[in-house]
Coordinates of C-alpha atoms and ligand atoms in Angstrom, one line a residue:
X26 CA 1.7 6.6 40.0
X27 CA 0.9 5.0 37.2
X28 CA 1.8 2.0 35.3
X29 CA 4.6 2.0 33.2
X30 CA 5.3 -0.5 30.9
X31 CA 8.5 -0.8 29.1
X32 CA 7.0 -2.5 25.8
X33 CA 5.0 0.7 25.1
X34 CA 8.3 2.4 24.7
X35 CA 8.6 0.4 21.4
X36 CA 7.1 3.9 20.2
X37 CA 10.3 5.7 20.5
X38 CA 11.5 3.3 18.0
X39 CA 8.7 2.7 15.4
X40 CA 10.9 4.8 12.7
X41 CA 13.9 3.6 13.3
X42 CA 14.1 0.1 14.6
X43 CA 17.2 -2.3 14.1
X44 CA 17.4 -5.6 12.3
X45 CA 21.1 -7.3 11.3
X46 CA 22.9 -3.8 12.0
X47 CA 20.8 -2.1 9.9
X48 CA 18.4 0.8 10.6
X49 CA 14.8 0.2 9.3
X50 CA 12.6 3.2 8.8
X51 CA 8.8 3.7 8.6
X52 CA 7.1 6.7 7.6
X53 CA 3.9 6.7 9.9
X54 CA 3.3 10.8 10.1
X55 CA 5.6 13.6 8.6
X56 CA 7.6 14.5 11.5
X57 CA 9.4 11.2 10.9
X58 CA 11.6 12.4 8.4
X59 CA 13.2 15.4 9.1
X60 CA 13.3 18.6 7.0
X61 CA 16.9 17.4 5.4
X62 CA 15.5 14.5 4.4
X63 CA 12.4 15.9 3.0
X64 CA 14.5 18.1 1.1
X65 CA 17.0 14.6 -0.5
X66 CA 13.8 13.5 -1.7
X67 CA 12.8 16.5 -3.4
X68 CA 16.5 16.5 -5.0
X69 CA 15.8 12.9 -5.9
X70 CA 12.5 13.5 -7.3
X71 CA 13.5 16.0 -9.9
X72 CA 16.4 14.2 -10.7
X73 CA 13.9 11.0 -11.5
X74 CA 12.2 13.6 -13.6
X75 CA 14.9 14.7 -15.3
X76 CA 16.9 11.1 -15.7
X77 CA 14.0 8.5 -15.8
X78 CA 16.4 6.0 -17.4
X79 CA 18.5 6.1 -14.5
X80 CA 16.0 4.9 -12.0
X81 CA 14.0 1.9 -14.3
X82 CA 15.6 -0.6 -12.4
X83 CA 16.6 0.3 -9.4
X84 CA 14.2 -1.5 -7.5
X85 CA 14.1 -4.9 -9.7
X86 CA 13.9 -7.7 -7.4
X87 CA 11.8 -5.8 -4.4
X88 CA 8.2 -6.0 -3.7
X89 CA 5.7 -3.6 -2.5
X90 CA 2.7 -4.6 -1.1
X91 CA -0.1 -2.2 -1.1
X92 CA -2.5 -3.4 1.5
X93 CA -5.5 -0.9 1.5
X94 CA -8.4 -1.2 4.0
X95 CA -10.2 1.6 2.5
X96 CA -11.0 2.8 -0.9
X97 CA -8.6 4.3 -3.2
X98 CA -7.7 5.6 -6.9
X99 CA -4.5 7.6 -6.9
X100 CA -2.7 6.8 -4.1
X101 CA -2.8 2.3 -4.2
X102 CA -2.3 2.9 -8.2
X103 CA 0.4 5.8 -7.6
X104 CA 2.2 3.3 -5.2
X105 CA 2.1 0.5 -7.9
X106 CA 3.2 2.9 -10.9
X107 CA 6.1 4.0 -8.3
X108 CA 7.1 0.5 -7.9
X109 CA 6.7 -0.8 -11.4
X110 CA 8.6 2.4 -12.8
X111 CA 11.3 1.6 -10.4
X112 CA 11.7 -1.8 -12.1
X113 CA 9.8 -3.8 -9.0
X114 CA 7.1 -5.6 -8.2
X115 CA 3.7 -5.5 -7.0
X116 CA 1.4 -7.3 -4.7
X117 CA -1.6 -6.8 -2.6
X118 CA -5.4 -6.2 -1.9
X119 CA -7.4 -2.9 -2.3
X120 CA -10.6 -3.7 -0.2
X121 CA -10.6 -5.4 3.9
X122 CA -13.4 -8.1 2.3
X123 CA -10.5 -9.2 -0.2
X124 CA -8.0 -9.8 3.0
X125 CA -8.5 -11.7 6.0
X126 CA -9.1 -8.5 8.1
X127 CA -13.0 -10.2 7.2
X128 CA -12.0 -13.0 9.1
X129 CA -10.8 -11.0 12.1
X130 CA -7.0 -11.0 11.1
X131 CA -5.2 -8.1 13.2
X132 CA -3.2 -5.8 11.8
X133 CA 0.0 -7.5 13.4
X134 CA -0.5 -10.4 12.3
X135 CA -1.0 -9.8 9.0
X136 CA 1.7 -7.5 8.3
X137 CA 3.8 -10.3 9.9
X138 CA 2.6 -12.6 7.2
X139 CA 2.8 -9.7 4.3
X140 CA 7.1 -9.3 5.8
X141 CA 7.4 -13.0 4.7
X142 CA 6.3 -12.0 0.7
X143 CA 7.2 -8.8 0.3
X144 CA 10.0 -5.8 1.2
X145 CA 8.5 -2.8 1.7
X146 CA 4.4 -2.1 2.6
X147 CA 2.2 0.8 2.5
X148 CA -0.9 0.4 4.2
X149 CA -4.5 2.4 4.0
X150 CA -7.0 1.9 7.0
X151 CA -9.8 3.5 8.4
X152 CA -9.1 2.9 11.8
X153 CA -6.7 5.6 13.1
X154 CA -3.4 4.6 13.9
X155 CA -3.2 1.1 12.3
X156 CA -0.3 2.1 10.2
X157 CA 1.6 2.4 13.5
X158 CA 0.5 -0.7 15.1
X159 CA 1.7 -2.7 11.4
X160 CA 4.9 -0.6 12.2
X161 CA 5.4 -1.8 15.7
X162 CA 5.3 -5.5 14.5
X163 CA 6.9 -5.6 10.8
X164 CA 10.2 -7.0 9.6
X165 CA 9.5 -4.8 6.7
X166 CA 9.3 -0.9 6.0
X167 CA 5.7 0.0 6.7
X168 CA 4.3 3.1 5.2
X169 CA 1.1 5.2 6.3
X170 CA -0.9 5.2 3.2
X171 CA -3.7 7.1 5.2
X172 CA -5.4 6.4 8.4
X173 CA -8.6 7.3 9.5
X174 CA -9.3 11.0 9.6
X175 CA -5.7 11.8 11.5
X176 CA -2.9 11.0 8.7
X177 CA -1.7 11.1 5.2
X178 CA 2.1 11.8 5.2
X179 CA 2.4 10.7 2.1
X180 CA 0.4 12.9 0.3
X181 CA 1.8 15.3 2.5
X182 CA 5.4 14.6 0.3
X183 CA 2.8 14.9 -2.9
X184 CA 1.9 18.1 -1.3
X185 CA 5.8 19.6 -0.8
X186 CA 7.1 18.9 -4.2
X187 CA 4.2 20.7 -5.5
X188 CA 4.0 23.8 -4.0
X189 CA 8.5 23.7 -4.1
X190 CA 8.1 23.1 -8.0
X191 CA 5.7 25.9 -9.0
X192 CA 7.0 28.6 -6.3
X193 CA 10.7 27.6 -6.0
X194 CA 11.0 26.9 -2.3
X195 CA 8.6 26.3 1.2
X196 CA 9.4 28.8 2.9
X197 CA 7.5 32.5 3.5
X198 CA 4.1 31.1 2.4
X199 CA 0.5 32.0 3.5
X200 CA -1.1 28.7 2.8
X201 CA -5.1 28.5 2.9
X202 CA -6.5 25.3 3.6
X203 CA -10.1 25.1 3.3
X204 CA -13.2 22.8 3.5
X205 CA -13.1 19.7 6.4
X206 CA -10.2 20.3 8.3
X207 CA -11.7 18.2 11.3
X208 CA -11.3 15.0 9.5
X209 CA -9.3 16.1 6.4
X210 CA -6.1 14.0 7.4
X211 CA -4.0 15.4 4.5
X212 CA -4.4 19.0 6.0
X213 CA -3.3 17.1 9.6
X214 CA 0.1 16.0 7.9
X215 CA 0.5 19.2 6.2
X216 CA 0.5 21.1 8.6
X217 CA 3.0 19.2 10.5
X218 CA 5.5 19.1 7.7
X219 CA 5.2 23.2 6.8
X220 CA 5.7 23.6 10.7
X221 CA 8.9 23.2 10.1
X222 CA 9.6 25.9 7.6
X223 CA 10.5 29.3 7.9
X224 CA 7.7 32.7 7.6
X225 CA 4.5 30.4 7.0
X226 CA 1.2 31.6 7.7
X227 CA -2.0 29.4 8.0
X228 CA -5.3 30.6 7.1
X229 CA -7.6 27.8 8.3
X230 CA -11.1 27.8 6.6
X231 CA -14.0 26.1 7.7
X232 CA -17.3 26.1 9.1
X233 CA -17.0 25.7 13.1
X234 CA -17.8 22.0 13.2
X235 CA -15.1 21.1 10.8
X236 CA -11.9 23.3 12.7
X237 CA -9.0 22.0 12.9
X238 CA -8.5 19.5 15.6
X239 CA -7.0 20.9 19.1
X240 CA -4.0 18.7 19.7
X241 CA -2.6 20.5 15.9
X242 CA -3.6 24.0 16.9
X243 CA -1.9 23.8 20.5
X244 CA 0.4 21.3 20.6
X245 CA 1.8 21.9 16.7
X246 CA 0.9 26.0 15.7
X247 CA 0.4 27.2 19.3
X248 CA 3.8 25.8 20.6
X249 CA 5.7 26.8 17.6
X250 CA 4.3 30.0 17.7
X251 CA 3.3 29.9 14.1
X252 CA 0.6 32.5 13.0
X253 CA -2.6 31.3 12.3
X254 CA -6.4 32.6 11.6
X255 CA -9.2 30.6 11.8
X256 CA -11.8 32.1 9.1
X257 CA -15.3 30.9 7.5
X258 CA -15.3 33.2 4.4
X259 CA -13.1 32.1 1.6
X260 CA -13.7 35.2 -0.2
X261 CA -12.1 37.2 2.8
X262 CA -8.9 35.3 3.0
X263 CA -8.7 34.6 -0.5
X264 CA -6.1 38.0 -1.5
X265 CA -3.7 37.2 0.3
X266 CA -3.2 33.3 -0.1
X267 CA -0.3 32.2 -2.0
X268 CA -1.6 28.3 -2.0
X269 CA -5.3 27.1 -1.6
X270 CA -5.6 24.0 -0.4
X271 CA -9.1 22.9 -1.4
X272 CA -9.9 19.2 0.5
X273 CA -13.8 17.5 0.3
X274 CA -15.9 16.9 3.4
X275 CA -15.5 13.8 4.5
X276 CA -18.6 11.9 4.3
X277 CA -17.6 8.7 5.4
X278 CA -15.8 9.9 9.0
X279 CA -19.4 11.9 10.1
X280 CA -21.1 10.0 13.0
X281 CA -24.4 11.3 10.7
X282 CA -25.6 11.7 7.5
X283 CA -27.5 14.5 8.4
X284 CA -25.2 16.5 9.7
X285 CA -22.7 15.5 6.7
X286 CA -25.9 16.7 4.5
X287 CA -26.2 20.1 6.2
X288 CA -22.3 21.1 5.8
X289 CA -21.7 19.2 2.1
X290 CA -21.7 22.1 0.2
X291 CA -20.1 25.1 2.6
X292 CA -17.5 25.9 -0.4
X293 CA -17.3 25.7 -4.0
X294 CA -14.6 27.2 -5.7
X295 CA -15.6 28.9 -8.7
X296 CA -13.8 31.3 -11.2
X297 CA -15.4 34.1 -9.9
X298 CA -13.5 34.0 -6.4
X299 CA -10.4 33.1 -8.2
X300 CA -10.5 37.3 -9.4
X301 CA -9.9 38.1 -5.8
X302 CA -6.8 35.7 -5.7
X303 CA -3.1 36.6 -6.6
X304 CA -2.2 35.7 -9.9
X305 CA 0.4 33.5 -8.6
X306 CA -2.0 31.7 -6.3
X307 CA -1.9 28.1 -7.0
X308 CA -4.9 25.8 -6.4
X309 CA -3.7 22.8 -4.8
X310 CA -6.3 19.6 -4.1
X311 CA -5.5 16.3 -2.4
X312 CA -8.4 14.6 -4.9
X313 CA -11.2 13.0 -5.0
X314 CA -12.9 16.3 -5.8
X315 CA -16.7 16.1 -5.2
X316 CA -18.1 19.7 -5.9
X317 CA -15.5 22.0 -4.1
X318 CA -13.8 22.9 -7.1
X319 CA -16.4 24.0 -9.7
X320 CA -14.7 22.3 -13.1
X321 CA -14.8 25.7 -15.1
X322 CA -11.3 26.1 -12.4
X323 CA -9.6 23.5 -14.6
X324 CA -9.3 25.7 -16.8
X325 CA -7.4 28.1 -14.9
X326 CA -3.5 28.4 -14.7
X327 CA -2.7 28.4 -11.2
X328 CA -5.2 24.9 -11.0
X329 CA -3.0 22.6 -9.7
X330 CA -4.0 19.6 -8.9
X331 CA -3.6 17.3 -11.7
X332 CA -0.2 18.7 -11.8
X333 CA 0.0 17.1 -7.8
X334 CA -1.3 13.7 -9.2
X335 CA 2.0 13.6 -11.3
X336 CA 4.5 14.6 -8.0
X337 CA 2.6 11.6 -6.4
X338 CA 4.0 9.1 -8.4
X339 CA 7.3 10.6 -8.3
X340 CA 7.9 11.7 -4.7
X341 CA 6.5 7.9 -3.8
X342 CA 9.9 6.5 -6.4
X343 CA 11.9 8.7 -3.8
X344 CA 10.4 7.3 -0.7
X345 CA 10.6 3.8 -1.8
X346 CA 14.3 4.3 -2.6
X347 CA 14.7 5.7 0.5
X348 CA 13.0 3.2 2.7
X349 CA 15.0 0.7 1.0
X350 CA 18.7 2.2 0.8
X351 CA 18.4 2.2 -2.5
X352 CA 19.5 6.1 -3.2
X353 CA 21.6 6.6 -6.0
X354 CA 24.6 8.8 -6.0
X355 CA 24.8 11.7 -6.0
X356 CA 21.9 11.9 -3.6
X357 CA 22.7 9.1 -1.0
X358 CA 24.5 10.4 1.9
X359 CA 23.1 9.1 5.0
X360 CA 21.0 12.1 7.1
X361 CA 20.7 11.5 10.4
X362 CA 16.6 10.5 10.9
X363 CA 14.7 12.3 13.6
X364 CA 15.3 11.8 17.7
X365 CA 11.4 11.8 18.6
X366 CA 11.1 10.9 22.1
X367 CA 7.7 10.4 23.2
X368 CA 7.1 9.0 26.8
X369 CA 4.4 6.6 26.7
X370 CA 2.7 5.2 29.6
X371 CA 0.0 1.9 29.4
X372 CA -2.6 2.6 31.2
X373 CA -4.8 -0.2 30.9
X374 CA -7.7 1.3 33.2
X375 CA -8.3 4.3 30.8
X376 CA -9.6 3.9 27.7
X377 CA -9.3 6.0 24.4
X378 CA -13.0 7.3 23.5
X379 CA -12.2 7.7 19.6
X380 CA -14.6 5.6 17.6
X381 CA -12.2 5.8 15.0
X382 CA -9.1 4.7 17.3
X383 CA -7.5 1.0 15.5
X384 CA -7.8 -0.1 19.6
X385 CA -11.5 0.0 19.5
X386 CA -11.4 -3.0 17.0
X387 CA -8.5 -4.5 18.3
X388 CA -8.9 -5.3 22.2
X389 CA -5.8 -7.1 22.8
X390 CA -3.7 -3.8 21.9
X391 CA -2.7 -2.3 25.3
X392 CA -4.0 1.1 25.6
X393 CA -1.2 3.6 25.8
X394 CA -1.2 6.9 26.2
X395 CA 1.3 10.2 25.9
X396 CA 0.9 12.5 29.1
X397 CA 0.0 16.3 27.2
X398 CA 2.9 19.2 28.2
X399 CA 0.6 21.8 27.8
X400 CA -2.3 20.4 30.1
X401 CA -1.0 18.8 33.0
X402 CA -3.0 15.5 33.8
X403 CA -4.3 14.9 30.2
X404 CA -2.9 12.1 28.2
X405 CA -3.4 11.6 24.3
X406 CA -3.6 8.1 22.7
X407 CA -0.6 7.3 21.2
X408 CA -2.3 5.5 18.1
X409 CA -5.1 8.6 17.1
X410 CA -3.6 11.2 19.5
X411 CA -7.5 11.7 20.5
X412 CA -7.5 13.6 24.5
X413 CA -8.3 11.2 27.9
X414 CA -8.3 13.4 30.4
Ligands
NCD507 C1 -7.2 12.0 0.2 C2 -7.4 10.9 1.3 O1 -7.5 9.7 1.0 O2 -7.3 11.3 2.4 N1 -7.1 11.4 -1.1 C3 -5.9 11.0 -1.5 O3 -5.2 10.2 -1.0 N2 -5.3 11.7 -2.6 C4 -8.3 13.0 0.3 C5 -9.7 12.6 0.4 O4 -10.1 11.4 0.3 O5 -10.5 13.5 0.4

């Protein structure tokens, strides 16, 4: 039998827990908000589109800190112009040598420190899961900026009002997402959210060293029973995509530089392939581009991605309302948030093997694991979901 130890459970209420009667939410991967409330801040996002006046001042008075342990362009300076445009205020660090993460801060304590400045927090970190661990132990809402290679719900709600804006809904989609979907952590979070949706079809492109990680293809598509190929040739699946999802390899998550070298440039998108794509394919790219998209694309109607910079900012104004019950009418009726109930067990004589796991830097952090439905005996770490068995 194994330990069990009811602190762990704190889990079960990372997105949800309770201070003076009032519910506080984090957004640490997709699945914690629920398809409703995806949709409310869709509705709210046009509407900020259509009504900017509305919103300038919504937030004056609040704080966001943006506390990023990893570099960043759009999504630290989309968080600021969110806040800013909402009439807030900004504070924060953009580098772990600016913070005292150099002195050997933990993530807890700091985000304890950040709760007594600021309201509401969105934190980029390289180490997976640290977003979770700030969530476990902050008096403020804590949002997953990106962690590691395993998450990036954010962009994930940059993603979904893209694709709903130029095709009208997000459902009946065959979505292509190609390039390094090993470490790619916005294709992780996507493909949680579009789980969710009705008729979509994943056609996951990559060489075989960058696949998509096993926990997402059994425990997410396999489980739903939602149809999936796994292809190398973008030219093959190209006809009958209605979204490409371009992403870059991932230089900076490869154990080595030579193997990084030898799979850099496996696809480049150039105007030529685009002939075998529907004319209402759209081209969709998380950013930073590195040579995956040629440029002559840019050029191209159904190039997206600069468009996706824009829903960033906007989407982010919705998620900050929401995180801080700021909602204006006639948007703001309370959706229930999701019941995610994920037994948890410490097992401090087991240890998570991910080099990029936030408990490999952290020792006191218990190590805590999810027992795995689909293989009996196998547990997954509850911060990077990486497989002890
Ligand atoms: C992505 C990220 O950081 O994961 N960028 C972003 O936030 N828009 C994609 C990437 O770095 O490749």
């Amino acid at each position: 039998m194994l330990p069990f130890c009811p602190v762990l459970v704190r889990r079960a209420f990372v997105l949800s827990t309770f201070s003076g009667g009032h519910r506080r939410r984090h957004l640490i991967d997709p699945m914690d908000l629920t398809v409703e409330e995806i949709d409310q801040l869709l509705a709210v996002g046009d509407d900020i589109i259509q009504n900017p006046a509305k919103y300038s001042e919504i937030c004056k008075g609040k704080k966001l800190a943006t506390l990023f342990y990893e570099p960043s362009t759009r999504t630290r300076l989309s968080f600021e112009s969110a806040m800013l445009e909402l009439g807030g205020s900004v504070i924060g660090f953009s580098s772990a040598d600016s913070s005292s993460a150099a002195k050997g801060e933990s993530v807890a304590d700091t985000i304890r420190v950040i709760g007594c400045f600021a309201d509401i927090a969105a934190m980029r970190h390289p180490k997976e899961g640290a977003p979770m661990v700030a969530a476990m132990n902050s008096p403020i809402p804590v949002i997953n900026a990106g962690d590691g290679g395993h998450q990036h719900p954010t962009q994930t709600l940059t993603d979904l009002m893209t694709i709903h804006r130029l095709k009208g809904h997000l459902d009946n989609l065959t979505i292509g997402l190609c390039g390094d979907l090993k470490f790619g952590r916005t294709v992780h979070s996507l493909i949680l959210a579009l789980s969710r949706y009705t008729g979509i079809r994943f056609v996951l492109i990559s060489p075989k060293e960058l696949a998509v990680p096993d926990y997402i293809k059994e425990e997410v598509l396999d489980k739903k029973k939602i149809p999936y190929t796994e292809v190398q040739s973008l030219d093959e699946a190209m006809p009958e995509l209605d979204i490409l999802y371009m992403t870059r390899i991932q230089r900076e998550r490869f154990a080595s530089e030579e193997e990084y070298l030898r799979l850099k440039d496996s696809y480049i998108l150039t105007p030529k392939q685009l002939e075998l794509a529907k004319p209402d394919m759209y081209i969709l790219h998380p950013l930073p581009r590195v040579n995956e998209i040629s440029v002559a694309v840019d050029n191209d109607p159904r190039a997206a991605y600069f468009t996706q910079v824009f829903c960033g900012k906007i989407i982010r104004m919705a998620l900050i309302l929401k995180l801080l019950d700021r909602i204006p009418a006639p948007f703001d009726q309370q959706l229930p948030a999701p019941e995610r109930h994920q037994p948890q067990v410490v097992h401090n004589h087991l240890h998570c093997g991910n080099p990029r796991c936030i408990t490999t830097i952290e020792q006191e952090l218990p190590q805590a694991f999810r027992p795995v439905e689909e293989k009996p005996g196998a547990f997954r770490c509850i911060y990077c979901e990486a497989l002890v068995d």
